[in-house]
Coordinates of C-alpha atoms and ligand atoms in Angstrom, one line a residue:
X459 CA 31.4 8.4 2.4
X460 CA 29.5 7.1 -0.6
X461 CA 26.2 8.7 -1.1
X462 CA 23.4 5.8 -1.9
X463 CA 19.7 6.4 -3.1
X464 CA 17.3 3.8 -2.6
X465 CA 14.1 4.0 -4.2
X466 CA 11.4 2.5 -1.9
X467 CA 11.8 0.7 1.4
X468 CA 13.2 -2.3 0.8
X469 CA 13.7 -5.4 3.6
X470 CA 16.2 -4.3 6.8
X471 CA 18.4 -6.5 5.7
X472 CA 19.5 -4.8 2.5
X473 CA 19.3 -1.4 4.1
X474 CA 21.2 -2.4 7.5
X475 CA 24.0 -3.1 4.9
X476 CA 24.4 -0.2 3.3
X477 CA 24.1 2.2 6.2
X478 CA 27.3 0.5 7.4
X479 CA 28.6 1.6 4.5
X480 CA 27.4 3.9 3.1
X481 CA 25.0 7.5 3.6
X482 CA 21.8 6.1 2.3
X483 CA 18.6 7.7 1.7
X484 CA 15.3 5.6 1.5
X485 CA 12.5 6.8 -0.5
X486 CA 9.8 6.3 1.3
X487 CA 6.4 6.5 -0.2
X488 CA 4.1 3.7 -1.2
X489 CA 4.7 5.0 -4.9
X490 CA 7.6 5.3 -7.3
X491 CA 9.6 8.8 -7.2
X492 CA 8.7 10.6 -9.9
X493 CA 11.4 11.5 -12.7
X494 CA 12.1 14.9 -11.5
X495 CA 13.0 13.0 -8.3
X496 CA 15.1 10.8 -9.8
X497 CA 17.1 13.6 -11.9
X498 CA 17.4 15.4 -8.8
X499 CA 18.9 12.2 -6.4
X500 CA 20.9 11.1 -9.2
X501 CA 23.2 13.6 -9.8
X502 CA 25.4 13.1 -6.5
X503 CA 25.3 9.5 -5.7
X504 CA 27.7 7.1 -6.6
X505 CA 25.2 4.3 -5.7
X506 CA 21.5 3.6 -6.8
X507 CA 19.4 0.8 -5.5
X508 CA 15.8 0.8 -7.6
X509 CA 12.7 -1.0 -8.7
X510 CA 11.6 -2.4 -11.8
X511 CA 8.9 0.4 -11.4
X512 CA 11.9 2.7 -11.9
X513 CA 12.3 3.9 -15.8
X514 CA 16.2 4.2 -15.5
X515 CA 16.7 5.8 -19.4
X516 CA 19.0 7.9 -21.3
X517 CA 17.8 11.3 -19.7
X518 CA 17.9 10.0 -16.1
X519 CA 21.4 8.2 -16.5
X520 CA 22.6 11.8 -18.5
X521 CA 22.0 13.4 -15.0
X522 CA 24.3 11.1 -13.3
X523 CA 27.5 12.4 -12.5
X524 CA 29.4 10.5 -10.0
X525 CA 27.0 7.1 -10.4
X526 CA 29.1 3.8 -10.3
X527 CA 26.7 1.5 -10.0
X528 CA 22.9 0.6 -10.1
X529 CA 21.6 -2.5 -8.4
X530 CA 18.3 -3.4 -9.3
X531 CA 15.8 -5.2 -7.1
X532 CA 14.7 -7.2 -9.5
X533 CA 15.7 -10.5 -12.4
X534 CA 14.3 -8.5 -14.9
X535 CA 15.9 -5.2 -15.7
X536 CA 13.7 -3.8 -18.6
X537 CA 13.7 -0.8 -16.7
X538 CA 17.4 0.4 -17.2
X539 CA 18.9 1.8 -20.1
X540 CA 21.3 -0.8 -20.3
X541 CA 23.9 0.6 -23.3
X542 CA 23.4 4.1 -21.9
X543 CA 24.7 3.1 -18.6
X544 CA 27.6 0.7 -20.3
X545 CA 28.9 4.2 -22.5
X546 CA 29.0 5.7 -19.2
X547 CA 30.7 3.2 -17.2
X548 CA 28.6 2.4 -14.9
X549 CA 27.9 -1.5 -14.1
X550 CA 24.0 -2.8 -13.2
X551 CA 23.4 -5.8 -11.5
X552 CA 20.4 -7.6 -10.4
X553 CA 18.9 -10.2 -8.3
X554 CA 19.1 -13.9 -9.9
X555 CA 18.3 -17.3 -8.2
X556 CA 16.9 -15.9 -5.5
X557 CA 13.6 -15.9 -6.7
X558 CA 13.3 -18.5 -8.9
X559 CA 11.3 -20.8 -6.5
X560 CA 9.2 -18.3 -5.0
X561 CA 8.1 -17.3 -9.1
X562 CA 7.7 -20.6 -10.2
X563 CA 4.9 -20.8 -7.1
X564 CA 3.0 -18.4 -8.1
X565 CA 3.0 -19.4 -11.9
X566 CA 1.8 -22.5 -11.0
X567 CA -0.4 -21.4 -8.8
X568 CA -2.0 -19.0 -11.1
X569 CA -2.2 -22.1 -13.8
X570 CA -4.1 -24.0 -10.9
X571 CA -6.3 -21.0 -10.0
X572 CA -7.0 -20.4 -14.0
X573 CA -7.8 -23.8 -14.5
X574 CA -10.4 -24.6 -12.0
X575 CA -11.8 -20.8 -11.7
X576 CA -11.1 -20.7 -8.3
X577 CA -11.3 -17.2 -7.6
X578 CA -14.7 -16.9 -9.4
X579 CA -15.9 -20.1 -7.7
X580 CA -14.4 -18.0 -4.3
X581 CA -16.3 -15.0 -5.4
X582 CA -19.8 -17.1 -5.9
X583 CA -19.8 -19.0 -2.7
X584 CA -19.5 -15.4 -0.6
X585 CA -22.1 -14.2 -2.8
X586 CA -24.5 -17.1 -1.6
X587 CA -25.0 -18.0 -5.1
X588 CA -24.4 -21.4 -4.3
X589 CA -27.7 -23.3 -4.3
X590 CA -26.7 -27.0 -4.6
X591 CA -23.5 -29.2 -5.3
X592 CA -23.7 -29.4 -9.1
X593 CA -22.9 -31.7 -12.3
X594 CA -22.0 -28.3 -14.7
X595 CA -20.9 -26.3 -12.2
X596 CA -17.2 -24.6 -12.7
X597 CA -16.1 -27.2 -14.9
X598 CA -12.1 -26.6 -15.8
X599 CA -9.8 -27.8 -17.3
X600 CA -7.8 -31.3 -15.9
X601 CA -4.6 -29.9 -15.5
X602 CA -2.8 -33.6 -14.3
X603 CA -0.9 -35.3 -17.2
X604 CA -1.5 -32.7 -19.7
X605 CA 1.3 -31.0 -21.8
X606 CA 2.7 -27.6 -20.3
X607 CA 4.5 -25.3 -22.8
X608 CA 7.1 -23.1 -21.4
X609 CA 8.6 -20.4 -23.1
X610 CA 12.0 -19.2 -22.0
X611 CA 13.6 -21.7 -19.9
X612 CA 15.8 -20.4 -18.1
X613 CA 16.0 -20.7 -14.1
X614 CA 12.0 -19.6 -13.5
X615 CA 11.2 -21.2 -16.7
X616 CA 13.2 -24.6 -15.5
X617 CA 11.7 -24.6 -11.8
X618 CA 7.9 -24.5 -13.6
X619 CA 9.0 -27.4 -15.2
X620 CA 10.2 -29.3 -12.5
X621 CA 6.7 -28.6 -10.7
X622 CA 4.9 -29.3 -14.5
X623 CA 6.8 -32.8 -13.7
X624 CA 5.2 -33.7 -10.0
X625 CA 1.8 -33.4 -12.1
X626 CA 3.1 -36.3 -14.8
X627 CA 3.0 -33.1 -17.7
X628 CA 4.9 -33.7 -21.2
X629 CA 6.9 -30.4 -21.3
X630 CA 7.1 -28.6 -24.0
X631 CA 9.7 -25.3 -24.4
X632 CA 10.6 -22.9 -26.7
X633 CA 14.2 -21.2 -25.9
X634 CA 17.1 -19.7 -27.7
X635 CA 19.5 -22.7 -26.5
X636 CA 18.9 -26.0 -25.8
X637 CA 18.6 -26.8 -22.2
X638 CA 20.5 -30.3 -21.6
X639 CA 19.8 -30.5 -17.9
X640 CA 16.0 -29.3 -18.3
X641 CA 15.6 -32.4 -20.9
X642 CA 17.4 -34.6 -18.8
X643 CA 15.3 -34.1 -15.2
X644 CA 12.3 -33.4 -16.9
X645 CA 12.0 -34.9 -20.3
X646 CA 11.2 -31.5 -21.9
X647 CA 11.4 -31.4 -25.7
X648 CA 12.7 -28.3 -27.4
X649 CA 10.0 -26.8 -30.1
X650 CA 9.1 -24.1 -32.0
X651 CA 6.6 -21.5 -30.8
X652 CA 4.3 -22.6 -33.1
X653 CA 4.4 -26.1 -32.3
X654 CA 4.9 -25.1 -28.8
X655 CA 1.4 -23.2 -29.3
X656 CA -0.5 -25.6 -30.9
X657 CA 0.5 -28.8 -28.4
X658 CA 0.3 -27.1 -25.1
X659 CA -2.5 -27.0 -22.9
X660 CA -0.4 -24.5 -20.7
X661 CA 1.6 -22.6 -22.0
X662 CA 3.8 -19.7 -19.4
X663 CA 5.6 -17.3 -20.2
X664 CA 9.3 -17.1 -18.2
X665 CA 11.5 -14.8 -20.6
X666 CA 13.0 -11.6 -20.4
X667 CA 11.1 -8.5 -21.7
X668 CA 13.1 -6.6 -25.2
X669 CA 12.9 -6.1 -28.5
X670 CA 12.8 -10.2 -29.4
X671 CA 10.0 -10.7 -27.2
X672 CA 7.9 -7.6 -26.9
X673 CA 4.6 -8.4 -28.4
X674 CA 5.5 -11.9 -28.9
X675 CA 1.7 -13.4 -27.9
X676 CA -0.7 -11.5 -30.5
X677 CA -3.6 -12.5 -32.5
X678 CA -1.9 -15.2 -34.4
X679 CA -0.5 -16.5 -31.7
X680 CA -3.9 -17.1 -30.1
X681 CA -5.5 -18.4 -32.7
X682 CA -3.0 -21.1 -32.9
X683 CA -3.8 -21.9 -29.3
X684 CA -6.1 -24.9 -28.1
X685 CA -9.6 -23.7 -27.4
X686 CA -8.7 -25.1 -24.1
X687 CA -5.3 -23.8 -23.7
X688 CA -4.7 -21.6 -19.6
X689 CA -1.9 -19.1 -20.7
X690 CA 0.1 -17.7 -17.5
X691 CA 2.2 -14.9 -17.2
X692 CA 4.3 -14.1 -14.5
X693 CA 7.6 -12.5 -16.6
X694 CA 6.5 -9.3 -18.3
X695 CA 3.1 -7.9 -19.3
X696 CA 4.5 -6.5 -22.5
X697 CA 5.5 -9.9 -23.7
X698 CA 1.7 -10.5 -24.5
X699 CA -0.5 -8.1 -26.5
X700 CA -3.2 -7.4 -23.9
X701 CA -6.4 -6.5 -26.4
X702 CA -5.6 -9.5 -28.0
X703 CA -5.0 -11.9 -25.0
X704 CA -8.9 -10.5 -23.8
X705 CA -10.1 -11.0 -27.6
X706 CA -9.1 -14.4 -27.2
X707 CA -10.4 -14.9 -24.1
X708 CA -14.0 -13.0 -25.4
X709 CA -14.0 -15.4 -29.0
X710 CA -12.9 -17.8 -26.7
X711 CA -10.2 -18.8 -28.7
X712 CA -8.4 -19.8 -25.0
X713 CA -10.3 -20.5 -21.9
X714 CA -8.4 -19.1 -19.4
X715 CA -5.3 -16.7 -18.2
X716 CA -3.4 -16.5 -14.8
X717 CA -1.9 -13.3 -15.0
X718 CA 0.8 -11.3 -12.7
X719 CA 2.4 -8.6 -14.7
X720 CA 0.3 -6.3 -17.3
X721 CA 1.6 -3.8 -20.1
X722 CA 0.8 -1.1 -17.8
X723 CA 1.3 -1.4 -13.9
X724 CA -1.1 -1.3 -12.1
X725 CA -3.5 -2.2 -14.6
X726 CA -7.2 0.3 -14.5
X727 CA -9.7 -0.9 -12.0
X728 CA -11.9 -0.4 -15.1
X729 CA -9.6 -2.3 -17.6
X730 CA -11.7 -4.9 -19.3
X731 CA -9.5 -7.9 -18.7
X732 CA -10.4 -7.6 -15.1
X733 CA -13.8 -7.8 -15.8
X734 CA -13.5 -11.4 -17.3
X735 CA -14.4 -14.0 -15.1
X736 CA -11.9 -16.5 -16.9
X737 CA -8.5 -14.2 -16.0
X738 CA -7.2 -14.6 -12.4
X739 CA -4.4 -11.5 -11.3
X740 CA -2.3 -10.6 -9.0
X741 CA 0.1 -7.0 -8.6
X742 CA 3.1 -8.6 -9.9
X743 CA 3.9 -10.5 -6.6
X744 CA 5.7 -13.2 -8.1
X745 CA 8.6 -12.8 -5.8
X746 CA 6.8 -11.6 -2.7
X747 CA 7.6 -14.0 -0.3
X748 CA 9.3 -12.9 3.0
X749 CA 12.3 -15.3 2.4
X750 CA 12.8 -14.2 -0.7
X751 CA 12.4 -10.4 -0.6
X752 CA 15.0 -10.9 2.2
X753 CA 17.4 -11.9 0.2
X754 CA 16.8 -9.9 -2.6
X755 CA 17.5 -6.7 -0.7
X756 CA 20.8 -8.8 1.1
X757 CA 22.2 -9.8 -2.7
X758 CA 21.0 -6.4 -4.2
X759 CA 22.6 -4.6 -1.3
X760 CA 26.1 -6.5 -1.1
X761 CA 26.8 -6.1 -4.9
X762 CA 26.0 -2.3 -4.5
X763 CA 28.5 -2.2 -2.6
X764 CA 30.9 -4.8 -3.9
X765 CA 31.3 -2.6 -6.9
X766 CA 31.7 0.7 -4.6
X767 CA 34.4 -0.6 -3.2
X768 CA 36.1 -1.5 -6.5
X769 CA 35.3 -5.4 -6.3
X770 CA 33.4 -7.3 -8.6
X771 CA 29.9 -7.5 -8.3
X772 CA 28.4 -11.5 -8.1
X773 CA 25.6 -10.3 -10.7
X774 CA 26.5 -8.1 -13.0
X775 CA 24.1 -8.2 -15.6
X776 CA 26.3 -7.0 -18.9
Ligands
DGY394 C1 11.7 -9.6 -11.2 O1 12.5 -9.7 -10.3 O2 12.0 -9.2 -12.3 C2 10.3 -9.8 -10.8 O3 9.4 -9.5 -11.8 C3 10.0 -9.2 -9.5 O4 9.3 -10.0 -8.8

């Protein structure tokens, strides 16, 4: 029988799969394994089911000795060595579609809650600061029939649009290839990041994490932002350069961020950015509905072992 590691405890639907199948062991801590853990499991499975909080690289994959496939639980896959695996054969896959609705929520839901302060407005009404209903107080920004910028359109990027659309935005995005359909349903109009920077009074951030995009929101970038612009992130923390992101939000060169994924995850109690009243977070929950985590751990599970058994898997991502 195939031998299958699973790095945390993913939905009973995923894991009811593969024990049919397969001898599985669960990881079960709240917390990633460690590498050493990882070297260890590695080297006699022929199956690995893991979490973007798993660093896949060159040294883990080298351990691998009978590993045919790894299905990550995730879209993004930033975490796996991808040529490493390729040189030695073994095909990744990943979880698409599935949570492109359940993202999309949360990024708009972030732009909402960034725009109208609402969890510093939360955090002031417990605190029976509230004295009286008040002209000045937590003014934000109108977020109705303003122009949303979205940078990488693909699916998550596409289904923010279609919500930027039920609040009568102009869309703005910046992508590799033009987007036909996304112009068509929505009336988005393909720009350059700078243009796309300058225009938007949202701007948020759908696109994969690599070498393109690493870095790709600095200090220039933010200067060319409106002094009112609400910048939202719910791809990759590394796509924005955080000390700059909270110099702009100091100099208030922006006014606001909705944030779900950080460089570094999870992000210090004591980092500074959480300090600023203007930045609303979450863990990186964009997916983390119970619909959706579901079938995640179904579609991560079934191509695991679509490829052990010599089929193709529905998501490979090379
Ligand atoms: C992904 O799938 O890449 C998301 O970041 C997880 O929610």
């Amino acid at each position: 029988m195939d031998k299958v590691f699973v790095t945390r405890k993913i939905p009973e639907e995923g894991l009811k799969l593969l024990r049919e199948n397969c001898e599985v062991k669960v990881w079960e801590e709240e917390v990633p394994p460690k590498k050493e853990v990882l070297l260890e499991e590695i080297k006699e499975i022929q199956g690995l089911l893991c979490l973007l909080t798993d660093p896949i690289d060159a040294e883990v994959l080298e351990a691998a000795q009978n590993l045919k496939v790894i299905s990550n639980y995730a879209v993004g896959y930033d975490n796996i060595d991808i040529e490493k695996a390729k040189e030695k054969g073994i095909v990744v896959t990943n979880t698409p579609g599935v949570l492109t609705e359940a993202t999309a929520d949360l990024a708009f839901a972030l732009l909402l809650a960034a725009s109208r302060s609402i969890v510093a407005a939360d955090n002031y009404t417990r605190a029976g600061k509230w004295k009286s209903w008040g002209p000045k107080l937590f003014l934000g920004q109108e977020v109705f029939g303003k122009t949303i910028g979205i940078i990488g359109a693909g699916r998550i990027g596409s289904a923010m649009a279609r919500r930027a659309k039920g609040f009568a935005m102009e869309l703005l995005y910046y992508n590799r290839s033009t987007k036909p359909r996304l112009e068509r349903e929505t009336g988005a109009k393909k720009v350059e990041l700078e243009q796309l920077l300058q225009e938007s009074d949202f701007i948020s951030i759908h696109a994969p994490l690599n070498n393109q995009t690493e870095n790709m929101i600095g200090p220039r970038e933010f200067r060319l932002m409106k002094k009112t612009a609400v910048l939202v992130n719910t791809a990759r923390g590394a796509i924005v350069n955080q000390r700059a992101l909270l110099e702009a939000l100091e100099n208030r060169e922006i006014f606001a961020a909705g944030l779900d994924v950080f460089a570094e995850e999870p992000i210090n109690k004591n980092d500074p950015l959480l300090q600023n009243p203007r930045v609303v977070v979450a863990p990186h929950i964009g997916s983390a509905t119970f619909a959706t985590r579901d079938k995640m751990a179904q579609m991560a599970a079934q191509d695991l072992l679509a490829v052990l058994e010599g089929k193709k898997p529905r998501n490979p991502v090379s």
